[in-house]
CSV table of C-alpha atoms and ligand atoms in Angstrom, one decimal:
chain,number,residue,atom,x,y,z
A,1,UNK,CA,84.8,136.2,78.2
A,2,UNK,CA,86.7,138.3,80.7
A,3,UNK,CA,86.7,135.9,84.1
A,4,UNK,CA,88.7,136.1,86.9
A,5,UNK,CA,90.1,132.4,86.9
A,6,UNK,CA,91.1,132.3,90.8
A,7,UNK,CA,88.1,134.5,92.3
A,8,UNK,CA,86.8,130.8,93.4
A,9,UNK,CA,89.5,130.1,95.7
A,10,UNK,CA,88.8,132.8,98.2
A,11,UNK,CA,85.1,132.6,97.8
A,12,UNK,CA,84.8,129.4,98.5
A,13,UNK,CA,87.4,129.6,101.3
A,14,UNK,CA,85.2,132.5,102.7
A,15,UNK,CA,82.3,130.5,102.4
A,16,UNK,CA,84.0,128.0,104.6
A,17,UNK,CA,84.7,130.4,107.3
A,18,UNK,CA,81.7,131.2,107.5
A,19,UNK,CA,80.1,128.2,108.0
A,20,UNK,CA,82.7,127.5,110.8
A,21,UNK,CA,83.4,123.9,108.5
A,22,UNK,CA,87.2,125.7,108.1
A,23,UNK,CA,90.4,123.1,109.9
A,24,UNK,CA,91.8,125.7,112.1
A,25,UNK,CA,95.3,124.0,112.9
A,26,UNK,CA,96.7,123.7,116.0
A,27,UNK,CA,100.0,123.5,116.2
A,28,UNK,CA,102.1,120.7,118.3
A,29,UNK,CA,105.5,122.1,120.3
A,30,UNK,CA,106.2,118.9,121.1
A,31,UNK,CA,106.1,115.5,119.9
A,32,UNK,CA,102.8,113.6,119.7
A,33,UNK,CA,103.2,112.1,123.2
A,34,UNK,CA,100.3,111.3,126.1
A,35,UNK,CA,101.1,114.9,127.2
A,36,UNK,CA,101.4,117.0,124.4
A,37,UNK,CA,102.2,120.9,124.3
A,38,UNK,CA,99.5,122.2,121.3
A,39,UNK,CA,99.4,126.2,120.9
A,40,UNK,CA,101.1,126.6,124.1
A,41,UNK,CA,99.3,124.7,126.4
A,42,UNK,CA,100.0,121.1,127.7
A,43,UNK,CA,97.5,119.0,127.5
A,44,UNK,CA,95.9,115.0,127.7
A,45,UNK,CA,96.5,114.3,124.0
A,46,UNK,CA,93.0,112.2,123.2
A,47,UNK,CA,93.2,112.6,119.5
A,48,UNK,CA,96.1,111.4,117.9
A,49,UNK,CA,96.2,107.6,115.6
A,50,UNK,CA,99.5,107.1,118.2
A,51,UNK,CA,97.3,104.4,119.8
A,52,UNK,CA,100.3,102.5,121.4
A,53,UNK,CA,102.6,106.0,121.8
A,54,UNK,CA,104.5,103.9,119.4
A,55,UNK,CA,106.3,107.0,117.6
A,56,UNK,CA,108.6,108.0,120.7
A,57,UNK,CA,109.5,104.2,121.6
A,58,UNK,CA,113.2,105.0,122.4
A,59,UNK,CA,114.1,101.5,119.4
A,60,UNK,CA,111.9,103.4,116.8
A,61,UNK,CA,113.7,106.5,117.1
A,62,UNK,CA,117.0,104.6,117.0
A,63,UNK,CA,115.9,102.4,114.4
A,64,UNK,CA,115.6,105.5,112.3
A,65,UNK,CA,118.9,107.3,113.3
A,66,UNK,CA,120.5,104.0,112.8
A,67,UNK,CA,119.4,103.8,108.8
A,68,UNK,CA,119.7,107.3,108.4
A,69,UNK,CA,123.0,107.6,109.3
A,70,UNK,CA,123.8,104.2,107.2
A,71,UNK,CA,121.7,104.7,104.3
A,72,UNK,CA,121.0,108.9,104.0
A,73,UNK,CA,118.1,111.1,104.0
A,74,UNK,CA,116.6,109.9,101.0
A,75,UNK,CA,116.2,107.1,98.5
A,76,UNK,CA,117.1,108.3,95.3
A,77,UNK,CA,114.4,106.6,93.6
A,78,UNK,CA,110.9,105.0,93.1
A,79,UNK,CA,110.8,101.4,94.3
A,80,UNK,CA,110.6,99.7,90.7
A,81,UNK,CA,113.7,101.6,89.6
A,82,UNK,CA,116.6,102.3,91.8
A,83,UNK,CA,114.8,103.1,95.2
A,84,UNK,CA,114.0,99.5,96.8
A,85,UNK,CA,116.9,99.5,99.5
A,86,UNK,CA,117.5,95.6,101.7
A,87,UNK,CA,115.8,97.5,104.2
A,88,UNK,CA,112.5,98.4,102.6
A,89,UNK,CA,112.8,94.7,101.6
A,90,UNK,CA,113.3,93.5,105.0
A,91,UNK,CA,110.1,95.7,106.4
A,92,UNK,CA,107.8,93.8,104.1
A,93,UNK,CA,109.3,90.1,104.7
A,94,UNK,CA,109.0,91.0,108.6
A,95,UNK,CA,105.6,92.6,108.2
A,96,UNK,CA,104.4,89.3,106.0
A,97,UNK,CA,105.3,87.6,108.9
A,98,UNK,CA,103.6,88.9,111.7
A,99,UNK,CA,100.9,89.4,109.7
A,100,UNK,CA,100.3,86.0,109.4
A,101,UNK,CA,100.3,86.5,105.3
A,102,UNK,CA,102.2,84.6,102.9
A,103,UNK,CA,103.4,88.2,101.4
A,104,UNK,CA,103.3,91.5,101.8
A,105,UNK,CA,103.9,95.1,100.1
A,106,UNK,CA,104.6,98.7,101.6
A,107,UNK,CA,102.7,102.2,99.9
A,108,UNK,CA,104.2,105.4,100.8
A,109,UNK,CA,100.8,105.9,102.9
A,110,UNK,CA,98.0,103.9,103.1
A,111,UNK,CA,95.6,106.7,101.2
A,112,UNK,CA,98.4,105.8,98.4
A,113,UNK,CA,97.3,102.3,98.5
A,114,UNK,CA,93.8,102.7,98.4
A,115,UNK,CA,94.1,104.9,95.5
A,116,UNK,CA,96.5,103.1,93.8
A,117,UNK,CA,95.9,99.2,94.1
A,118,UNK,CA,91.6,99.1,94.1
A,119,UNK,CA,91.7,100.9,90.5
A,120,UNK,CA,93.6,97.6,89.0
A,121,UNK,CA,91.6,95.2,91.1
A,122,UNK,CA,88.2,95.9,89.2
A,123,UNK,CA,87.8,97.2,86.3
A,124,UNK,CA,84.8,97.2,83.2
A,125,UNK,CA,82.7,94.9,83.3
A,126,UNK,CA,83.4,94.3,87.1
A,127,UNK,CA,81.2,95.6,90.3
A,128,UNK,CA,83.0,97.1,93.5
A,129,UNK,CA,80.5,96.6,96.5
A,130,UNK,CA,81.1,99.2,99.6
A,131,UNK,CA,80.3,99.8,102.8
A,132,UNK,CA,78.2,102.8,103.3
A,133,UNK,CA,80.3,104.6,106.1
A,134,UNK,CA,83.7,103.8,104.2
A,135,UNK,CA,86.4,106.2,104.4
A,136,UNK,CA,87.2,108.8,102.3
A,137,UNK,CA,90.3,106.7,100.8
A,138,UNK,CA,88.5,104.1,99.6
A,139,UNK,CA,85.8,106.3,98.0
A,140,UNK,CA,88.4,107.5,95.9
A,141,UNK,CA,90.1,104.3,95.0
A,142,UNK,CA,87.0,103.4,93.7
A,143,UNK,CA,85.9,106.4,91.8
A,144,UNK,CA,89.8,105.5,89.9
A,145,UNK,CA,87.7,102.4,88.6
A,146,UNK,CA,85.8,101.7,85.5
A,147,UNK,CA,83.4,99.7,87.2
A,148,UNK,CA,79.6,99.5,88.1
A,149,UNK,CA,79.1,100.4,91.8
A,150,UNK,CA,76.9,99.5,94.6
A,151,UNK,CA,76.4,100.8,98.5
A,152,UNK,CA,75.7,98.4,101.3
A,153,UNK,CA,74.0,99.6,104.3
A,154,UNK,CA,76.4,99.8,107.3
A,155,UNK,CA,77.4,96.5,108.1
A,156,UNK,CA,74.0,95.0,107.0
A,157,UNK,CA,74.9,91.5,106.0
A,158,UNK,CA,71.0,90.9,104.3
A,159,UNK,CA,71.7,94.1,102.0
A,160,UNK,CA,74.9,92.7,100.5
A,161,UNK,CA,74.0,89.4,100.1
A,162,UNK,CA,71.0,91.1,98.3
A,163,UNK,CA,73.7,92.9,96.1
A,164,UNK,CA,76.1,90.0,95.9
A,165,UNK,CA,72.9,87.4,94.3
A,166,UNK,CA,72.1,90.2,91.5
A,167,UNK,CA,75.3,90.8,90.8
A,168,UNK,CA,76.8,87.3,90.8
A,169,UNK,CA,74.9,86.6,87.3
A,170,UNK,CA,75.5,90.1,85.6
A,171,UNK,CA,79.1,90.7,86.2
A,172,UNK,CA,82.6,89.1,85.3
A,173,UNK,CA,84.4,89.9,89.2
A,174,UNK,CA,82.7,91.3,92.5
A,175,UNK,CA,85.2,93.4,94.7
A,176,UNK,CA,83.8,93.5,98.1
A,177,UNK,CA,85.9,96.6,100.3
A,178,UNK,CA,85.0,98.1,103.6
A,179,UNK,CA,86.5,99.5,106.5
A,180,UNK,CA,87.9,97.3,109.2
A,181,UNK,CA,87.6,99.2,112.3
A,182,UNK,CA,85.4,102.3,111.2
A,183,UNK,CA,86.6,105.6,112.4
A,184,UNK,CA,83.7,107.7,112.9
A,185,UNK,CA,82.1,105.1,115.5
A,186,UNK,CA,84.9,102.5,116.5
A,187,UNK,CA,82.8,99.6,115.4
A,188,UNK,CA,84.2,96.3,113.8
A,189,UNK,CA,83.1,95.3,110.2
A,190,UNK,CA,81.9,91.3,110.6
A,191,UNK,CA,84.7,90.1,108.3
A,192,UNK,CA,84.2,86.5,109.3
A,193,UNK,CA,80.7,87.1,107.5
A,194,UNK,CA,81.5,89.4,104.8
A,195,UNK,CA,84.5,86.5,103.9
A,196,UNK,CA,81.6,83.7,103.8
A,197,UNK,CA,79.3,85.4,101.4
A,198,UNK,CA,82.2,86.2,99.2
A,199,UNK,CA,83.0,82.5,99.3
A,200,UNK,CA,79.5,82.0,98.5
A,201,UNK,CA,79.3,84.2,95.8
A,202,UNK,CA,83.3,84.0,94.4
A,203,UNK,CA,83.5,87.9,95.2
A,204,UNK,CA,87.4,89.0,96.2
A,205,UNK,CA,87.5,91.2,99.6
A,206,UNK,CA,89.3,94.0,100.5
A,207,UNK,CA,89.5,95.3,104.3
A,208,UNK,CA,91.5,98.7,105.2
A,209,UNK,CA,92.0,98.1,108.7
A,210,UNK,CA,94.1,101.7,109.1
A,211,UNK,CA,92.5,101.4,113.2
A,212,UNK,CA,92.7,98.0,113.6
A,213,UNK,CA,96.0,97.3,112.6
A,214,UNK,CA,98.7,97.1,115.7
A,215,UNK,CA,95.1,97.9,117.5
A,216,UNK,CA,93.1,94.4,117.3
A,217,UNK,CA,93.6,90.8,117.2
A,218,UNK,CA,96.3,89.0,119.1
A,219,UNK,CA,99.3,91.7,119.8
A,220,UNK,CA,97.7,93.4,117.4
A,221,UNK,CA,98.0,91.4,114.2
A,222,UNK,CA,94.9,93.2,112.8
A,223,UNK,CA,91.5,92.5,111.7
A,224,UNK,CA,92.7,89.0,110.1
A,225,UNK,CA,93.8,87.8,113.3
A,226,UNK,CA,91.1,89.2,115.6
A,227,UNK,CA,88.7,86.5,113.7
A,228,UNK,CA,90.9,84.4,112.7
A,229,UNK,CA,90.6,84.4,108.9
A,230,UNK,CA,93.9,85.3,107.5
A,231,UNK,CA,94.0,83.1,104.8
A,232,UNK,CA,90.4,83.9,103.7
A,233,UNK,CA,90.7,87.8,103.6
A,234,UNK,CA,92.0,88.4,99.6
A,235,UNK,CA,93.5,92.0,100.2
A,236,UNK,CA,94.2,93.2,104.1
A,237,UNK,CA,95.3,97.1,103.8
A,238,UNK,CA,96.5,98.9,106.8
A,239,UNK,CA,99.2,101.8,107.4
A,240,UNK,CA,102.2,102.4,109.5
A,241,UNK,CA,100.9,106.0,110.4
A,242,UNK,CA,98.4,105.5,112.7
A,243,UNK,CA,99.2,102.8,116.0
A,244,UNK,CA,102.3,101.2,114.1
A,245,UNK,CA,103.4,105.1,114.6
A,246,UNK,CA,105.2,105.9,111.4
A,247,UNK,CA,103.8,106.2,108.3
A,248,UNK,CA,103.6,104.2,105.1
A,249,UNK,CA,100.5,102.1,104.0
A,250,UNK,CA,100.4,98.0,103.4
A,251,UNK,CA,99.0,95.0,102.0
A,252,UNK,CA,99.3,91.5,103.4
A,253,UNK,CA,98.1,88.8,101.4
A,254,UNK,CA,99.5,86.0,99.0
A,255,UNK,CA,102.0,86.1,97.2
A,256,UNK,CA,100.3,86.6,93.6
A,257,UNK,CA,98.4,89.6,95.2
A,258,UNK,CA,101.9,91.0,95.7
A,259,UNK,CA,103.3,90.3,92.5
A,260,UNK,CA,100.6,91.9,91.1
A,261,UNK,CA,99.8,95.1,92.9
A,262,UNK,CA,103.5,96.1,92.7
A,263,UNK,CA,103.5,95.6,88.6
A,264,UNK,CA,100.3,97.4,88.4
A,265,UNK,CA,99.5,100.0,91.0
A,266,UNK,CA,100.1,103.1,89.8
A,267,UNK,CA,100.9,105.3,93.0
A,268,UNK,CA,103.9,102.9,93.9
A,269,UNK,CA,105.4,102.6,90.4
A,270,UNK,CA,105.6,106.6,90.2
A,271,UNK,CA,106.0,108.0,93.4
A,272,UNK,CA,109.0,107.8,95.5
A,273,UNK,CA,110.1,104.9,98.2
A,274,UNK,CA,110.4,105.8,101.6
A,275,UNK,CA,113.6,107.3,103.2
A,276,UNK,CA,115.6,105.3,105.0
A,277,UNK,CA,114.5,106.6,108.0
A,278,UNK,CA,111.0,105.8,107.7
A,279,UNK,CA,111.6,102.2,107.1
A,280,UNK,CA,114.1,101.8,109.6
A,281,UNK,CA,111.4,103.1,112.1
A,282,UNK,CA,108.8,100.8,110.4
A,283,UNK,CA,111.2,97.9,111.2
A,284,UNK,CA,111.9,98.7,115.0
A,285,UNK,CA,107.8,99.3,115.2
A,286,UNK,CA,106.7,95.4,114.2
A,287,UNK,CA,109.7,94.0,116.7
A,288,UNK,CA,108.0,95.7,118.8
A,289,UNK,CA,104.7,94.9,118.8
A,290,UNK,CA,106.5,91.3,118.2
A,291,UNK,CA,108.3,91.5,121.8
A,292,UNK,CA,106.4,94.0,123.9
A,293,UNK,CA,102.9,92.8,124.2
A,294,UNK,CA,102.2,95.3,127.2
A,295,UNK,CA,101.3,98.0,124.5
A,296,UNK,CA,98.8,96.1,123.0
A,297,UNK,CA,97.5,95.2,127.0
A,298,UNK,CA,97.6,98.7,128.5
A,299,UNK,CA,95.8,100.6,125.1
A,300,UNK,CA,92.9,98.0,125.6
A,301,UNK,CA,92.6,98.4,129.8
A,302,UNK,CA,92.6,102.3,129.7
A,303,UNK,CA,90.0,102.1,126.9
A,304,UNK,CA,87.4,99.6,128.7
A,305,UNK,CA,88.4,102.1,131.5
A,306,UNK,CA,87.9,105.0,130.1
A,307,UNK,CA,84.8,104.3,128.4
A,308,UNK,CA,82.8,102.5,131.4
A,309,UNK,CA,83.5,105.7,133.1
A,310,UNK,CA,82.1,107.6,130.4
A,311,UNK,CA,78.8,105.4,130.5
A,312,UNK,CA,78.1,105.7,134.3
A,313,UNK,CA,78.0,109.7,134.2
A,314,UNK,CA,75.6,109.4,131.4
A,315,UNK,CA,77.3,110.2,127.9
A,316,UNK,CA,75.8,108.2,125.1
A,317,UNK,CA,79.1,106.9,123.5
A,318,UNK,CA,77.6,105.0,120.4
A,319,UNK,CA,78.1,101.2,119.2
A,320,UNK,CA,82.3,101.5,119.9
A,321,UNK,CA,84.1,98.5,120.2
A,322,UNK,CA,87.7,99.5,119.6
A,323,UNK,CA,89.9,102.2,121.3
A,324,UNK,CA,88.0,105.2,119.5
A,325,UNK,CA,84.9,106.1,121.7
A,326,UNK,CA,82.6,108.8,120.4
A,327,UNK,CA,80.9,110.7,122.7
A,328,UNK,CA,78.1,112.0,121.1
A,329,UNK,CA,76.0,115.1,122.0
A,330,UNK,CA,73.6,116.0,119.3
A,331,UNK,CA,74.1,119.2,117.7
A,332,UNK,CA,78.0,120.4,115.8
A,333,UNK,CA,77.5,123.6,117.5
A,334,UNK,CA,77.1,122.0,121.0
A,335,UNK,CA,80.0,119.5,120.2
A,336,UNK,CA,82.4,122.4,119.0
A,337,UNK,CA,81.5,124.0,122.4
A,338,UNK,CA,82.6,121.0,124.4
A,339,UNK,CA,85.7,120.6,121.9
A,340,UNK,CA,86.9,124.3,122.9
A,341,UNK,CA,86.1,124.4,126.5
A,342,UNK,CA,87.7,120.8,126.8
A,343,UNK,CA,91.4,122.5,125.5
A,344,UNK,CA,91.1,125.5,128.0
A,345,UNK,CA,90.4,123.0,130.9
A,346,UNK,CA,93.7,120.8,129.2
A,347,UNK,CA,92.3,118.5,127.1
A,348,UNK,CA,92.6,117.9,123.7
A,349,UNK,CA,90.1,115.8,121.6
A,350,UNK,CA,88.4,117.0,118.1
A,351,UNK,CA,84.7,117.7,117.5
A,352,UNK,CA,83.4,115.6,114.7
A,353,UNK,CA,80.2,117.4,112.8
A,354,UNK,CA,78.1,117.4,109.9
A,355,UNK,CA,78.7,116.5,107.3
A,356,UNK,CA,80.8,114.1,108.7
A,357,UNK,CA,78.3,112.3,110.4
A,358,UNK,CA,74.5,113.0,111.0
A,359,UNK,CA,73.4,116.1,111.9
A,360,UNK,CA,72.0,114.9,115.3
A,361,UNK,CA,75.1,112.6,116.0
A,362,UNK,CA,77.5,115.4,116.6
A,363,UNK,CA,80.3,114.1,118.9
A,364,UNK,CA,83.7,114.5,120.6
A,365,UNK,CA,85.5,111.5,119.0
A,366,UNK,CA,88.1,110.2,121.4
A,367,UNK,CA,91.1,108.1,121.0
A,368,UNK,CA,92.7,106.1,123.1
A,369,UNK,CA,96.5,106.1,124.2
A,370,UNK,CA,98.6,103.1,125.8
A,371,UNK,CA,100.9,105.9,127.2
A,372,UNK,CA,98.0,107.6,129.6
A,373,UNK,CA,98.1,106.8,132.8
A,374,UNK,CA,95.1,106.6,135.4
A,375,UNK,CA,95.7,109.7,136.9
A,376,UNK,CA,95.5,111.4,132.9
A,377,UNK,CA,92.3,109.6,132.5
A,378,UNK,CA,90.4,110.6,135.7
A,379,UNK,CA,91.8,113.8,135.0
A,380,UNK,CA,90.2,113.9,131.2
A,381,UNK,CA,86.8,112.3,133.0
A,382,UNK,CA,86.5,114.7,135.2
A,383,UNK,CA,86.9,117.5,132.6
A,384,UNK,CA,83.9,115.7,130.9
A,385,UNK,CA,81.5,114.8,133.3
A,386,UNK,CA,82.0,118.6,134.4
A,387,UNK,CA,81.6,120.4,131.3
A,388,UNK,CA,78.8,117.5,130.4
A,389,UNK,CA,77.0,119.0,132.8
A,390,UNK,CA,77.7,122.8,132.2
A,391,UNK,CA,76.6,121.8,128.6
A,392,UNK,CA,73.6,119.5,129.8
A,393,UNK,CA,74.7,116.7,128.1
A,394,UNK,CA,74.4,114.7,130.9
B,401,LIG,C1,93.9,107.0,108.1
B,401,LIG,C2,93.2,106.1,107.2
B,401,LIG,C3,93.7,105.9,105.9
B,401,LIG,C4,94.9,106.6,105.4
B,401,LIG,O1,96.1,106.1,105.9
B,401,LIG,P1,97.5,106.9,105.7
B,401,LIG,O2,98.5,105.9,105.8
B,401,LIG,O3,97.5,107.9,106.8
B,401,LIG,O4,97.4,107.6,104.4
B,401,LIG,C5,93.0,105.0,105.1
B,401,LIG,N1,91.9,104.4,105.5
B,401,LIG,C6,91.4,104.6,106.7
B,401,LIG,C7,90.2,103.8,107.1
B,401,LIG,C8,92.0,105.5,107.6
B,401,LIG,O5,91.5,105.7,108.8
């Protein structure tokens, strides 16, 4: 047959576009700070994962120049070969130990670990058990395994003990994962009960806590520390991209989890170690968070801030408990609207639609910066409770 093998590609691009489901990038000027410039314009950045304005910290940028300049550009190697420099090693003994962990192991990027170390977990023979709202990550990771799966209703602690009795007789292990701090709505996954039924039930856990780590918990030591159940949690996953601002995913946990997700996960045996650079900057972010608390402090006041506001003129801003407040507005076309008009009045914060999440729940989905000041957050409120209004949201 006579095809055209590539007629697909702009088809379903097309397709896309129109839809209006197509990213559309905007492009930064500047560096992800409070105030960014994006397509020209400066505006309140309320959409970046730079929850503690962590990646222009004057010792992160001179933590990277520093190993740059000792160690070059790049590392020559993937870690198992010739690419583990003293410093990667240094990142993961430092990160062990604020973490509260008796070990711990650095991915090139969290989706990397995901993808890379849930695959060798489980296997045939075995059941995963997830989270119905889990990320996209984690989806994947699982889809890598030979196992049988099973879907929880969000956070509904009956349902999985439901899944956890049937399954505890049919199969060999039970690999409970979820989402620490889910994105979509900011909400907390109850690990303190989700750890109890896999005692119960002698299932293994697995939280990615990309939100929550550097986020919750004391000086933000991550989900494990915000209930205080370290020890209990099997695999804690989190990444440097996102309030640690750098990038790199992890692991804390013991030491035999360590040992064996760095002989057995695929995306870190074969893919390249981090430059210098990036661990360098990964070091400088966890003293940080180790010696300047006021981060943590000023992320969580503008938040409960931010978000009261939010409630008294009226939005609807969903079960949020963490810096990322969704304020939700029904339909994608209205939220896309308020996206748009938000930017040309100076701030920037993302529409989040179907099929994201419901078709009803259509929202802006803000994030929370410990660089804003008050006078960037009434400004941002007022934006909102004005266009709210225009929009008759509120
Ligand atoms: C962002 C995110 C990831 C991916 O982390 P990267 O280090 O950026 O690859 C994984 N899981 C969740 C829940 C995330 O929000």
């Amino acid at each position: 047959m006579k095809r055209n093998p590539t007629a697909f590609l702009k088809e379903e691009y097309e397709e896309l576009v129109k839809k209006n489901l197509d990213w559309r990038l905007r492009i930064l000027e500047s560096g992800s700070t409070p105030h960014s410039i994006v397509d020209g314009k400066e505006v309140i950045m309320l959409c970046s994962n730079n929850y503690l304005n962590l990646s222009n910290h004057p010792k992160l940028i001179q933590g990277a120049i520093d190993a740059a300049k000792k160690y070059g550009a790049g590392s020559g190697s993937v870690r198992a070969i010739a690419g583990t420099m003293k410093l990667h090693m240094e990142v993961e003994k430092r990160l062990a130990k604020f973490k509260g962990t008796e070990a711990a192991l650095v991915y090139q990027t969290g989706f990397a670990a995901n993808a890379g170390l849930i695959p060798q977990l489980a296997g045939k023979g075995d059941i995963t058990i997830s989270d119905e709202l889990n990320h996209g990550s984690i989806i994947d990771g699982v889809r890598l395994t030979k196992t049988d799966r099973a879907v929880y209703k969000h956070c509904d602690m009956g349902e999985l003990e439901k899944v956890l009795k049937e399954a505890d007789k049919k199969y060999r292990r039970i690999l409970i994962v979820t989402d620490g701090v889910f994105s979509m709505d900011g909400d907390i996954a109850p690990m303190d009960k989700i750890v109890k039924l896999a005692e119960e039930y002698g299932a293994m856990t697995y939280v990615d806590d990309a939100h929550g780590e550097g986020v919750i918990g004391p000086d933000g030591r991550g989900i494990g520390a915000h209930f205080g159940i370290e020890e209990k949690i099997d695999v804690e996953m989190g990444t440097f991209s996102k309030a640690y601002g750098v990038v790199g995913g992890l692991i804390a946990g013991s030491r035999d989890l360590i040992n064996f997700a760095y002989n057995k996960s695929r995306t870190w045996l074969l893919s390249g170690s981090h430059p210098p650079a990036v661990a360098g900057a990964q070091l400088a972010a966890i003293e940080v968070l180790e010696t300047e608390p006021e981060h943590v402090k000023r992320l969580w006041d503008n938040t409960k801030y931010f978000k009261k506001e939010l409630q008294n003129m009226g939005f609807d801003t969903g079960f949020s408990e963490t810096p990322i407040t969704p304020v939700i507005v029904g339909e994608s076309s209205k939220a896309k609207e308020l996206s748009d008009k938000l930017f040309e009045e100076g701030v920037f914060a993302l529409p989040i639609v179907y099929p994201m999440v419901a078709r009803d729940k259509a929202r802006i989905r803000t994030m929370m910066n410990a660089g804003l000041t008050k006078e960037d957050l009434d400004f941002a409120l007022e934006k909102f409770e004005k266009l709210g209004k225009q929009l008759k949201i509120i």
